[in-house]
Structure formats: structure tokens, C-alpha cells
mmCIF file of C-alpha atoms and ligand atoms in Angstrom:
data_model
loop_
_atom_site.group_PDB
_atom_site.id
_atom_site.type_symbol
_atom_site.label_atom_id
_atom_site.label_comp_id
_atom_site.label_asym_id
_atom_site.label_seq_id
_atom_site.Cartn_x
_atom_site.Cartn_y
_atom_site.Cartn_z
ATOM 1 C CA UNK A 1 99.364 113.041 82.717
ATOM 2 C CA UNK A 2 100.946 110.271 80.853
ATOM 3 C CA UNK A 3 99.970 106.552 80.592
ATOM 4 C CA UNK A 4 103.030 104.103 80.553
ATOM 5 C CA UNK A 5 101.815 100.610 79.334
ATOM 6 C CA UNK A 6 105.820 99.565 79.255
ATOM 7 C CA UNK A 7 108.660 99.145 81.215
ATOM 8 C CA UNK A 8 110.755 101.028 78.866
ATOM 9 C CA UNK A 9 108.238 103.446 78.611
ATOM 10 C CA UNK A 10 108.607 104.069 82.609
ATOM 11 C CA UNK A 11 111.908 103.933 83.047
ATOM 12 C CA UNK A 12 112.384 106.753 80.308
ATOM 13 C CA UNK A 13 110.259 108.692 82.638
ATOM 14 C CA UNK A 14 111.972 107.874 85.142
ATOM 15 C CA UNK A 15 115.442 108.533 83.940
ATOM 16 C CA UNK A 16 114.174 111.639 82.627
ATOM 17 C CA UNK A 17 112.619 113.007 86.374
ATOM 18 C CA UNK A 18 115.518 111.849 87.823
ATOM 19 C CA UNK A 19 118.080 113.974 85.763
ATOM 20 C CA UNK A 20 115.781 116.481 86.763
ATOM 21 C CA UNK A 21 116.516 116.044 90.296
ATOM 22 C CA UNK A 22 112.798 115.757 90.975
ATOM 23 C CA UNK A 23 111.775 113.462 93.888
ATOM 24 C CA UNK A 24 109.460 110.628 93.237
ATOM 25 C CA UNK A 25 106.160 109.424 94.926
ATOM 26 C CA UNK A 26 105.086 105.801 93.997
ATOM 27 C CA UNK A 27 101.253 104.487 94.767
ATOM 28 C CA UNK A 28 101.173 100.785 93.896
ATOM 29 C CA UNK A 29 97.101 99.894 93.026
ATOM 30 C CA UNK A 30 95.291 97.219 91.608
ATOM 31 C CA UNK A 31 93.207 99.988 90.088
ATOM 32 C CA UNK A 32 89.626 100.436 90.614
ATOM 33 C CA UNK A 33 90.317 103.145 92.092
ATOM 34 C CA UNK A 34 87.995 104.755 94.648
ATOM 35 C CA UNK A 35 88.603 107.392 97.484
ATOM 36 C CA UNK A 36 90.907 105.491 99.469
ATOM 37 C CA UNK A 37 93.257 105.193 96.546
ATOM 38 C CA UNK A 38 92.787 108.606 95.829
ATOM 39 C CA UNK A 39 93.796 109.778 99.427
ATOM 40 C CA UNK A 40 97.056 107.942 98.558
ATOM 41 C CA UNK A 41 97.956 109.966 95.558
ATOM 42 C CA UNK A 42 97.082 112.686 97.017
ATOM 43 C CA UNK A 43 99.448 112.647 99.684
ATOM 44 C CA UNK A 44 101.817 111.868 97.037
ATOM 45 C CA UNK A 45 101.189 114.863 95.510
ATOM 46 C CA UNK A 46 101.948 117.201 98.262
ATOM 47 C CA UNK A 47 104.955 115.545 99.298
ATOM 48 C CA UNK A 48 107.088 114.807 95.716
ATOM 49 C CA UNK A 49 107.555 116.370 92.597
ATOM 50 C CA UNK A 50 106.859 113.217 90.187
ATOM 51 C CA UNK A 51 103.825 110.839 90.829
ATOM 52 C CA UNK A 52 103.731 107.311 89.404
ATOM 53 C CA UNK A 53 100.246 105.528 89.889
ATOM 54 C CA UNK A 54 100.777 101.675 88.989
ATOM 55 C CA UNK A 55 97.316 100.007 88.196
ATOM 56 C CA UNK A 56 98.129 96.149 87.551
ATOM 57 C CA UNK A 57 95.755 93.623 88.812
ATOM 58 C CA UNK A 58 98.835 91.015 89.840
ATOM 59 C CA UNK A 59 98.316 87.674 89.199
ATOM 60 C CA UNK A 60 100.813 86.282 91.642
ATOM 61 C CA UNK A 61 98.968 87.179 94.828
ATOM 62 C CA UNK A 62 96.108 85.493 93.810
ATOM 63 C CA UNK A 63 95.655 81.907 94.973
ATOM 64 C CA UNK A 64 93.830 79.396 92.453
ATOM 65 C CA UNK A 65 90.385 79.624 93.552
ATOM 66 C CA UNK A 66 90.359 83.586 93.998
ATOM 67 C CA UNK A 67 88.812 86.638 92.170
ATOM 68 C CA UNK A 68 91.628 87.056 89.487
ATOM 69 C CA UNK A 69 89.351 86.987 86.496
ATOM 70 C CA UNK A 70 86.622 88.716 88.213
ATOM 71 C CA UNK A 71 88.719 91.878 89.756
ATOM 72 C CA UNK A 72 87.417 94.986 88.454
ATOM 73 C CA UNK A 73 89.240 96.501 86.063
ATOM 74 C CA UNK A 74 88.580 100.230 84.518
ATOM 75 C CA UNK A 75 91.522 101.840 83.537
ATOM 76 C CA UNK A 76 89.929 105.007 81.636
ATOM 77 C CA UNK A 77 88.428 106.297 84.809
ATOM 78 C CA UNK A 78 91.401 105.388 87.036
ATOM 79 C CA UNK A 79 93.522 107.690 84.787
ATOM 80 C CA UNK A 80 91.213 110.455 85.303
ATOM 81 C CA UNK A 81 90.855 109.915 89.364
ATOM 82 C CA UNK A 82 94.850 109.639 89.601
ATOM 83 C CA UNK A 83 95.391 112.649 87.057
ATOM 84 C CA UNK A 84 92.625 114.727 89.209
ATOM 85 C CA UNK A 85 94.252 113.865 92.071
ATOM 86 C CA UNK A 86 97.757 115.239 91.569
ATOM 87 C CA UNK A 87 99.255 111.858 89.301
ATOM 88 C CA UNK A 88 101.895 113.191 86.749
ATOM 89 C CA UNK A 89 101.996 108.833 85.411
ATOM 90 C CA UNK A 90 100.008 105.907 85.419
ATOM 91 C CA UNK A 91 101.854 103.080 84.808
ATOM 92 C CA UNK A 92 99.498 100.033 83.833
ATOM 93 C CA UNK A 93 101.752 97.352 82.297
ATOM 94 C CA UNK A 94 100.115 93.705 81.160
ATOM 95 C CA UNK A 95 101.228 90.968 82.805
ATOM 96 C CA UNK A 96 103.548 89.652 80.496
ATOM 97 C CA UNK A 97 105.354 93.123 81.363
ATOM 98 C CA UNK A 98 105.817 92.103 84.779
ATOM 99 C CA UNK A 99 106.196 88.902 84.091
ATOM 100 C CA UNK A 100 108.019 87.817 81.428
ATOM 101 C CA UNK A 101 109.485 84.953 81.732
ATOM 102 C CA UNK A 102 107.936 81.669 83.384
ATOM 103 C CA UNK A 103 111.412 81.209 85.414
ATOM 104 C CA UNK A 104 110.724 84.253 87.393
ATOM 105 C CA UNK A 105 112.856 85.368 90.809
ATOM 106 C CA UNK A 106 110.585 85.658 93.715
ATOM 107 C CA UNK A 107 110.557 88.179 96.827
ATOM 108 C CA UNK A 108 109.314 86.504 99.910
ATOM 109 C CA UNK A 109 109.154 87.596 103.307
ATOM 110 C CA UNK A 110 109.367 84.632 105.809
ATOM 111 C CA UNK A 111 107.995 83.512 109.082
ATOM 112 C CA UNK A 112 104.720 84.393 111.054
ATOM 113 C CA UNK A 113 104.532 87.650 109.651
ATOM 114 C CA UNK A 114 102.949 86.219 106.074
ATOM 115 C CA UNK A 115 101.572 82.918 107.521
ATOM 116 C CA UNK A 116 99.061 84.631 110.293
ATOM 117 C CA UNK A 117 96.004 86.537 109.658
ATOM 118 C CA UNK A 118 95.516 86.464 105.739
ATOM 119 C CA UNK A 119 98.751 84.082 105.537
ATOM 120 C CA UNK A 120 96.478 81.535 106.889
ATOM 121 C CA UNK A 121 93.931 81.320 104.285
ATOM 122 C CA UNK A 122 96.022 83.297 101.556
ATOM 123 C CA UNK A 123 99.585 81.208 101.442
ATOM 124 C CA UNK A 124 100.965 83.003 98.296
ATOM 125 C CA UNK A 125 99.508 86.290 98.843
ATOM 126 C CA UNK A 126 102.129 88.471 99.825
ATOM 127 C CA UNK A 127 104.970 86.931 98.295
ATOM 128 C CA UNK A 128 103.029 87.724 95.403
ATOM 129 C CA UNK A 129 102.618 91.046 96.668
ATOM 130 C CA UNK A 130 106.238 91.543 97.801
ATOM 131 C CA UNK A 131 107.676 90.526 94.153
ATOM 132 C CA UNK A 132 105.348 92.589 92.431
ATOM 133 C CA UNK A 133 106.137 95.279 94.775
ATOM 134 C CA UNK A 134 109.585 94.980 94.729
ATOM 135 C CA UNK A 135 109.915 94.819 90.781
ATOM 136 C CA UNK A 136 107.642 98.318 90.769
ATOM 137 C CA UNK A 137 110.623 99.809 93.499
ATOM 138 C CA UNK A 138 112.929 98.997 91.267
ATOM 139 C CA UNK A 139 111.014 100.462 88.315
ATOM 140 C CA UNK A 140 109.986 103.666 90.194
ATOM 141 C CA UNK A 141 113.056 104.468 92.403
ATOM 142 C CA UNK A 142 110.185 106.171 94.778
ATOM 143 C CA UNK A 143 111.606 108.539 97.405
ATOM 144 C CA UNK A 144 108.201 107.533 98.709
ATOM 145 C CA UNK A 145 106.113 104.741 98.653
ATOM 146 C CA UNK A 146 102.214 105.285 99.856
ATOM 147 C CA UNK A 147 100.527 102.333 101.105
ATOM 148 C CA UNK A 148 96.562 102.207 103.089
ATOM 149 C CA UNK A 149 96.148 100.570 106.375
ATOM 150 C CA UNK A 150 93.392 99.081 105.489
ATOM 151 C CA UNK A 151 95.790 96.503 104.095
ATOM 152 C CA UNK A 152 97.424 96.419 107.637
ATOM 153 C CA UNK A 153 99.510 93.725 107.093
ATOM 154 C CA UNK A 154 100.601 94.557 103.731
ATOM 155 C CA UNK A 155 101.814 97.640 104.963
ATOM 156 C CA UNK A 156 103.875 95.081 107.853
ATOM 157 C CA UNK A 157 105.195 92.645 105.366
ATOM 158 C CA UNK A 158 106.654 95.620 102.765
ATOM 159 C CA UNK A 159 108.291 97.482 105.872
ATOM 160 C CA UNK A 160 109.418 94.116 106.850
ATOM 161 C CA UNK A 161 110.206 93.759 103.341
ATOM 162 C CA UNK A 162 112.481 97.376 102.776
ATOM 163 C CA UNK A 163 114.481 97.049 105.896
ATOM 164 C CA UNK A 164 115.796 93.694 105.225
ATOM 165 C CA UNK A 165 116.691 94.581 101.641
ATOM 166 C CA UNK A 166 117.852 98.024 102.257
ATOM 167 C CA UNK A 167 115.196 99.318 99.662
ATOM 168 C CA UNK A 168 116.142 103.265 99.762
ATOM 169 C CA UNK A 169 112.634 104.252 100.023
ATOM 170 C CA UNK A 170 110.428 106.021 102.788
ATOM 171 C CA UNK A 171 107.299 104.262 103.377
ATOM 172 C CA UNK A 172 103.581 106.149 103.956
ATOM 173 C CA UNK A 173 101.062 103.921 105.779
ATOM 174 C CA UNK A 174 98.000 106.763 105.069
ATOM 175 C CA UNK A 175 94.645 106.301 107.233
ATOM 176 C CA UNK A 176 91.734 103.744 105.714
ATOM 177 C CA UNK A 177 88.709 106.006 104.084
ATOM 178 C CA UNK A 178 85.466 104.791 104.888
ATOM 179 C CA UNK A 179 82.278 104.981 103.609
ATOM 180 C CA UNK A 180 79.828 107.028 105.787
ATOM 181 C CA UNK A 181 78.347 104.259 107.367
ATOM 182 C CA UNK A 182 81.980 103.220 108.204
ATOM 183 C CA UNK A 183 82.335 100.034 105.762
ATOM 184 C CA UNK A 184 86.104 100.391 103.995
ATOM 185 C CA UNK A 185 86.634 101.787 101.205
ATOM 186 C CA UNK A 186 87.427 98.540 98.874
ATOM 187 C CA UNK A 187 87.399 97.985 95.646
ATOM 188 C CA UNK A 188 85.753 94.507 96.294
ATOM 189 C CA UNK A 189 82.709 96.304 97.723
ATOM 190 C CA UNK A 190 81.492 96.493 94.192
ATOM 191 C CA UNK A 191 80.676 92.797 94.396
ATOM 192 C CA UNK A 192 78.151 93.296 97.549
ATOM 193 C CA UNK A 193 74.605 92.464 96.664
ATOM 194 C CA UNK A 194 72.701 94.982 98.783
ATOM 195 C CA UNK A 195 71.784 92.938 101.577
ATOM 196 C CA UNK A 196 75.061 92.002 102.006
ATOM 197 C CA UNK A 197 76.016 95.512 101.526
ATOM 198 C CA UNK A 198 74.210 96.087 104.186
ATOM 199 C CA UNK A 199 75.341 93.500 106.778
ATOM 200 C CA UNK A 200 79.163 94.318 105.943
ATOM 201 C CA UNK A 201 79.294 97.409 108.474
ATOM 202 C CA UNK A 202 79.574 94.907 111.171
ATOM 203 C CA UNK A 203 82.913 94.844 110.533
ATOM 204 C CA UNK A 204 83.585 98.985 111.145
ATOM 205 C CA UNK A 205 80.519 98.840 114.031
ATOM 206 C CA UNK A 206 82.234 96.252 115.829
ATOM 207 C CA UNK A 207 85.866 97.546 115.831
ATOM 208 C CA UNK A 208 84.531 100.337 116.896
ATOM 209 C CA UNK A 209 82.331 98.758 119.980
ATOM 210 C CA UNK A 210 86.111 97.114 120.323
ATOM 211 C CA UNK A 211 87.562 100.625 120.633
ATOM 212 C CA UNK A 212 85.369 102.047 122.745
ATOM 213 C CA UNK A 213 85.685 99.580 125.309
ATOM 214 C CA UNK A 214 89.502 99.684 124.849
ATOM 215 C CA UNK A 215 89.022 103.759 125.236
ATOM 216 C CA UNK A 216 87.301 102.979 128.218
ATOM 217 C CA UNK A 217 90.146 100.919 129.894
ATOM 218 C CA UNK A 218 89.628 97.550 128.933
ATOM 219 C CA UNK A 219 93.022 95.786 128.564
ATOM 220 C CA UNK A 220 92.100 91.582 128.502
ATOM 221 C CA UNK A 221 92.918 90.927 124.816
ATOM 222 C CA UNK A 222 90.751 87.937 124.269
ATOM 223 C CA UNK A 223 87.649 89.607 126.150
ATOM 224 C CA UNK A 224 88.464 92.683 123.127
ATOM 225 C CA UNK A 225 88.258 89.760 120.609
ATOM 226 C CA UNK A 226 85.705 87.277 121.434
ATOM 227 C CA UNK A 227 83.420 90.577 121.940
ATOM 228 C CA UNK A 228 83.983 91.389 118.248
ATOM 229 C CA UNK A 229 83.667 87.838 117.217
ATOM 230 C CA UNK A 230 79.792 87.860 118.779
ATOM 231 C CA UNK A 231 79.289 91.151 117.179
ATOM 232 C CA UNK A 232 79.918 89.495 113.704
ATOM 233 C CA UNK A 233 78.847 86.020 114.712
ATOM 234 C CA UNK A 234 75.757 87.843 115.898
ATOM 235 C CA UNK A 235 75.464 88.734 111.488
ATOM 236 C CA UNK A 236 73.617 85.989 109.547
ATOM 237 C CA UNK A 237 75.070 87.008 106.249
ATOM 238 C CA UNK A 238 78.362 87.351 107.806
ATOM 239 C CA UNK A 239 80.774 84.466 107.702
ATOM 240 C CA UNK A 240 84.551 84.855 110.095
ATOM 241 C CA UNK A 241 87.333 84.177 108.735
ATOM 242 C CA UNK A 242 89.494 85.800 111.756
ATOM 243 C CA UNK A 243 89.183 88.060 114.173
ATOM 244 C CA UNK A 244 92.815 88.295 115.659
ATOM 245 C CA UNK A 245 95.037 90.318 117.989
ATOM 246 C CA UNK A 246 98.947 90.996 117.449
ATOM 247 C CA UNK A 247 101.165 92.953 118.611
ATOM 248 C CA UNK A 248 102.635 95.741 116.391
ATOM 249 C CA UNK A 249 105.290 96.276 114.956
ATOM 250 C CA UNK A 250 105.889 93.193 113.405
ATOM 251 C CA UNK A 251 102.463 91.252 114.130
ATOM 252 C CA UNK A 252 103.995 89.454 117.248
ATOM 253 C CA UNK A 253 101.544 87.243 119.717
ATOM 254 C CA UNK A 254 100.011 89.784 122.123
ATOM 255 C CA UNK A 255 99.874 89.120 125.808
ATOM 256 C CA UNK A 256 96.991 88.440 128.156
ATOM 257 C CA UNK A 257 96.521 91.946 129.244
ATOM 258 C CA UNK A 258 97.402 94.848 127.189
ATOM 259 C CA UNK A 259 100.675 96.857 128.219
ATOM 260 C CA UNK A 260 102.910 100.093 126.410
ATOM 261 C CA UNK A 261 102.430 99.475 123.012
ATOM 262 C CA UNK A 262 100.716 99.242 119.728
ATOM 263 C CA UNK A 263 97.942 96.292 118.849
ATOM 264 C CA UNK A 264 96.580 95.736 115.552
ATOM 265 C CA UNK A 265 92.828 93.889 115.909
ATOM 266 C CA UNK A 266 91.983 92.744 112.579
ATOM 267 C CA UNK A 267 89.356 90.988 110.932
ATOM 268 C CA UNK A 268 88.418 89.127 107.732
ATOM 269 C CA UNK A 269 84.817 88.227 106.913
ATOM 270 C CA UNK A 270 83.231 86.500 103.901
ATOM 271 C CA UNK A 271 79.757 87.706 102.781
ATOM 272 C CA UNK A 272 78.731 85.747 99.987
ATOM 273 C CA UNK A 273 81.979 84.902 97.814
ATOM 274 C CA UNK A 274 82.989 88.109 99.117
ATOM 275 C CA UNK A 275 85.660 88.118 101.474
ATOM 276 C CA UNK A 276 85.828 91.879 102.728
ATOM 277 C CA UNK A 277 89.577 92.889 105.628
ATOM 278 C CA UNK A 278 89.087 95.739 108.397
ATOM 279 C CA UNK A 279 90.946 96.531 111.461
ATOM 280 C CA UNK A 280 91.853 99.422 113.869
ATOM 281 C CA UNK A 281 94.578 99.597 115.530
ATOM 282 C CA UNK A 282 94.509 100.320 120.029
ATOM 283 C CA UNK A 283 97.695 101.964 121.605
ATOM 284 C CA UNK A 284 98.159 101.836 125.056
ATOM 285 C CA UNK A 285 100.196 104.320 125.834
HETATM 286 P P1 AMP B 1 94.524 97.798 96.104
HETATM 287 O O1 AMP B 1 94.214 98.480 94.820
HETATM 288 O O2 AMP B 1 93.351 97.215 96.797
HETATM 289 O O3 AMP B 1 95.696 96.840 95.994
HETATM 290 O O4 AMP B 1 95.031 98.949 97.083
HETATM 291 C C1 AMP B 1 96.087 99.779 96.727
HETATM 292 C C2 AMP B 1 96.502 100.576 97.931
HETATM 293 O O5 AMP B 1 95.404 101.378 98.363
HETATM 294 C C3 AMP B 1 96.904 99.690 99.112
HETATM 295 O O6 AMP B 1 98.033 100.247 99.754
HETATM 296 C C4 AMP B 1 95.690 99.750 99.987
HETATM 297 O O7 AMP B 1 95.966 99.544 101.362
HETATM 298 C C5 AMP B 1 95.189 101.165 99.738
HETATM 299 N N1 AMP B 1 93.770 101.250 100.074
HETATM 300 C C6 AMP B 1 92.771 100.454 99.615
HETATM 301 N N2 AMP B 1 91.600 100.788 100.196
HETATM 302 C C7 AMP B 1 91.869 101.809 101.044
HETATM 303 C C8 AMP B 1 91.077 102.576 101.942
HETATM 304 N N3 AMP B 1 89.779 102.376 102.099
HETATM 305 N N4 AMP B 1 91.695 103.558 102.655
HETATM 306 C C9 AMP B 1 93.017 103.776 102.512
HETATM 307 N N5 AMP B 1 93.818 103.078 101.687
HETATM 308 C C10 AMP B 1 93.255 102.108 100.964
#
């Protein structure tokens, strides 16, 4: 496996795969990595004949009072999880890579679909994410892209994102890996003291109360949310940020009672300083 620090470095690789006729699978990280990433790359494995890993911790989609400096960062054993699981490149540029210039051209996807849910508390999140994003498309030329749905609407904003740019580019929203208790997988967990370690699989337990009920033909949306709002508000440690309904795709306002269709219910919680996303998503079908 081979470790790209450089643009140039990448796009040598690049040119060099794509002469080859090989198709390309691209798994954007922050690094970290842990199982859920690793699910990722491994379904970029068995679908394309070059994998590119990017580990860069981007600055952009952090907001001025969030975890920029703190983010975990261990590139050594990322290499060896991403070559393990299938990688052929790592590509961990600095951020004067990415960014060189302080006149920069930004990649933002407007209306409700950024500004609810984490667009609330988290204005310049995903244009941060959609630039960075966009710049590693553009780097890559991925056949495939590979994206969690833990990040659920991350995974809305970059489809959002690809259509309306015509990015050529087959997007892979892969399943979220849990821990066994249920908590996501997240790189963030790392910050958990153990009490609050412990508390955090209210957010799995109640979407999955939520779920149940659903499974067992409840279809009032608010009665599905303000049930796991108790469950949460029921945890001392446990501080809501949302728990909130939309419709999918797109993250449109959901009606009163559930018809055809898919709904994401999603939740953000702060333990501590820790601010931890889950969600699951109900279909009625
Ligand atoms: P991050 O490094 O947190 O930016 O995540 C990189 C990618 O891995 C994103 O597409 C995430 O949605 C995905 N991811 C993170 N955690 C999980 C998980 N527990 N299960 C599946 N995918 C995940």
C-alpha cells in the first residue's frame, strides 16, 4: 500500500490506475479509523480495482468552538487498518494541501437540507464537508464513493451534492457498525469517560424502542419522537440536542401520520463536551 501525503503524489496514482483502465473506489475519512471505517473500505475492495483511503481531519467543517485541535489523529495505525482491509492508497495530505490558498472556492449545498438537524447547531459543517469532498472527487475520479449512514445526512447533502453537479460518481451509503451494546461506531467515542460511556447507548436503545413500535404499526410521527425524546430525557448524563423526523429522500418535513415512504429519525446528544449522532431509518412500505 502506498501513502500519498501530496496532491501530485495522488494524481500520479491516479493517472497511472487510470491508464490502466482500473476502476476506482474512494473512502473519504477523518481517520481514526475503527470498524465502521473499515466496513467502508472493505466494500471498496470487493467492488473496484484501485482503493484510495483519504485520512484528513478538515478544518472547514469545523465551527470555532469545536473539537478541531482535539480530533484524534493516528495515521500509522490507520494505514495498517485500510491496507488490511483491501486499501491499495492512503492519501493523508496537510491542510495547506487542501487548502492552499486563503481565497479558496467553496461547494455549498443550499436550503433546508444543510440548515436542519446538524445545520442547526453546525452552520458551516457541510459546506465544509461538501468542498472538501468535492476537491477529493476531483482528486480521486472514484467510480465509487463509500460513505456510512451513520452520518445520515452527510450521505443526503453529497447525493444532493453529485446530482446537481453532475459528479460522474456512484455513491455507497454502507450500514452504521455498532458496538455490541449498540452505541455507533465513532471515532468521538474515544472521548467518553466511562460513565458517560455508559449512558450513550440510550441513543441505539431508544431508536430501537422507536423501531419496534414503528414494527408494530405505529404511524403518528411525533408520538415516534417525543417517545425517544423521554427515553433520552429520561438519561441524566445525556443532554438533546435533536431528536427529529424527515422525510427521505431529501430530509423533507414528514407528515402527521406515516404513509409509503422512507423516514429518517435522527438524533444528536451531548454527553459531557461530547456531542455523539445516531439514527435509523423506518420505511413504510
Ligand atoms: P469520519 O471519519 O467520521 O468522517 O467518517 C468517515 C466515513 O465513515 C463517513 O462516511 C462516515 O459516515 C463513516 N462512518 C463513521 N462511523 C461509521 C459507523 N459506525 N458505521 C458505518 N460508517 C461509519
Amino acid at each position: 500500500m502506498k501513502l500519498c501525503k501530496t496532491v501530485a503524489e495522488l494524481r500520479e496514482e491516479i493517472a497511472l490506475a487510470k491508464a490502466a483502465g482500473k476502476t476506482i473506489g474512494l473512502v473519504p475519512t477523518m481517520g481514526a479509523l475503527h470498524e465502521g471505517h473499515a466496513s467502508l473500505i472493505k466494500a471498496a475492495a470487493m467492488e473496484n480495482e484501485l482503493v484510495v483511503v483519504s485520512v484528513f481531519v478538515n478544518p472547514t467543517q469545523f465551527g470555532p468552538n469545536e473539537d478541531l485541535d482535539a480530533y484524534p489523529r493516528t495515521l500509522d495505525a490507520d494505514c495498517k487498518l485500510a491496507e488490511s482491509m483491501g486499501a491499495d492508497i492512503v492519501f493523508a495530505p496537510s491542510p495547506a494541501e487542501m487548502y492552499p490558498s486563503e481565497d479558496m472556492t467553496w461547494v455549498e449545498v443550499t436550503g433546508d437540507i444543510t440548515k436542519v438537524l446538524c445545520g442547526r447547531t453546525r452552520p458551516i459543517h457541510f459546506r465544509g464537508v461538501t468542498t472538501v469532498v468535492s476537491k477529493l472527487f476531483n482528486l480521486a475520479q472514484p467510480d465509487h464513493a463509500y460513505f456510512g449512514q451513520k452520518d445520515a445526512q452527510q450521505a443526503e447533502v453529497i447525493k444532493r451534492m453529485v446530482k446537481d453537479l453532475f459528479f460522474n460518481v456512484q455513491l455507497r451509503i454502507m450500514p452504521i457498525v455498532r458496538e455490541v451494546d449498540g452505541l455507533a461506531k465513532s471515532s468521538r467515542n474515544t472521548y467518553l469517560s466511562k460513565a458517560e460511556r455508559a449512558a450513550a447507548v440510550v441513543l441505539s436503545s431508544s431508536l430501537e424502542t422507536a423501531k419496534t413500535l414503528f414494527d408494530a404499526g405505529e404511524r403518528d410521527s411525533k408520538k415516534l419522537v417525543e417517545g425517544v425524546k423521554k427515553l433520552i430525557g429520561d438519561e441524566p448524563m445525556a443532554d438533546i440536542d435533536y431528536v427529529e423526523m424527515y422525510a427521505l429522500p431529501g430530509l423533507k418535513p414528514v407528515p402527521e401520520v406515516l404513509t409509503e415512504g422512507q423516514y429518517l429519525l435522527a438524533v444528536a446528544v451531548k454527553f459531557g463536551s461530547t456531542r455523539l449522532i445516531d439514527n435509523v431509518i423506518l420505511e413504510v412500505k
